[in-house]
Amino acid sequence: MIDKTPLSIPRHIGIIMDGNGRWAASHNLPRVAGHKEGAVAVDRIVTACRERGIRVLTLYAFSLQNWVRPAPEIKALMSLLGIYLKSERRTILDNDIRLTAIGDLDSLPNSPRKALLDLMDESASNTGMTLCLALSYGGREEIVAAARALAVRVAADNLDPAAIDIDLFSESLQSRNLGPLDLLIRTSGELRISNFLLWSSAYCELYFSDKMWPDFHSSDLDEALASFSSRNRRFGGIGK
Ligand code: FPP
């Protein structure tokens, strides 16, 4: 018998796209080739999420901690970002996708930063799906920045500390417009959160895939969605 139970679709998915380097090593290729193939996977998973009605997709493309990588790898990743933004411009605009970004965008090299800001501007009124790139991003740093901004308001006598609650704190985060994370996917078999969306992942469902990111296909996304749909989310309550 066909199961006709409607799938519950997560509103916001975050993906830690891990395993590009190991994918490259397993194909006897340089690490950068893994990142190139990773960008191809980004393209297909963005389209697949759009087709499946996901409202927000946040991709962990470069962490604040990734700056310690060898300079040539960083250069290649930044150049890939620029190439991706150029080649995906039409896909993003034609599919009604709004591009946004979180992280220390000022630290990005000029050329990809400009391409990013331009496409964010151009796509700002799109409503089909929000694609957020986490670039030079760290979850703890995001929380510290929000705490600092609130402390400044308190020090200036503009805010009563008693008024600081979960809602006000959420509104002070750079990722405030993305909403809570519902499903966090990490590829490559690693079981870590690695400083990604720490605040908004408070009640997210976790899904770990053994596939390296370049091997992650829409069928793998569907497995993650099926798993999400089978979860009983209780948010501290006793559930259905
Ligand atoms: C983690 O794999 C991946 C990254 C740090 C970069 C992710 C970048 C891409 C998927 C491509 C470019 C992105 C866009 C948005 C165009 P890793 O290098 O840590 O792999 P390893 O753990 O196997 O070494």
GROMACS .gro file of C-alpha atoms in nm, residues 8-14 54-56 58 178-185 197 200-207 224-225 228-229 231 233 235:
model
   35
    8SER     CA    1   0.609   1.750   0.711
    9ILE     CA    2   0.859   1.976   0.539
   10PRO     CA    3   1.112   2.172   0.744
   11ARG     CA    4   1.082   2.547   0.698
   12HIS     CA    5   1.452   2.614   0.750
   13ILE     CA    6   1.731   2.370   0.658
   14GLY     CA    7   2.098   2.432   0.738
   54ILE     CA    8   1.184   2.465   0.158
   55ARG     CA    9   1.147   2.829   0.265
   56VAL     CA   10   1.500   2.893   0.395
   58THR     CA   11   2.143   2.818   0.498
  178LEU     CA   12   1.612   3.337   0.895
  179GLY     CA   13   1.405   3.205   1.185
  180PRO     CA   14   1.481   2.891   1.387
  181LEU     CA   15   1.659   2.603   1.222
  182ASP     CA   16   1.435   2.298   1.176
  183LEU     CA   17   1.676   2.050   1.019
  184LEU     CA   18   2.055   2.049   1.031
  185ILE     CA   19   2.225   1.822   0.779
  197LEU     CA   20   2.393   2.858   1.384
  200SER     CA   21   1.882   2.895   1.609
  201SER     CA   22   1.971   2.525   1.620
  202ALA     CA   23   1.837   2.499   1.978
  203TYR     CA   24   1.549   2.269   1.878
  204CYS     CA   25   1.654   2.157   1.532
  205GLU     CA   26   1.655   1.795   1.424
  206LEU     CA   27   1.999   1.658   1.338
  207TYR     CA   28   2.071   1.446   1.031
  224ALA     CA   29   1.697   1.353   0.515
  225LEU     CA   30   1.349   1.496   0.460
  228PHE     CA   31   1.276   1.471   0.949
  229SER     CA   32   0.917   1.387   0.873
  231ARG     CA   33   1.058   1.277   1.403
  233ARG     CA   34   0.937   1.718   1.782
  235PHE     CA   35   1.011   2.127   2.216
   0.00000   0.00000   0.00000
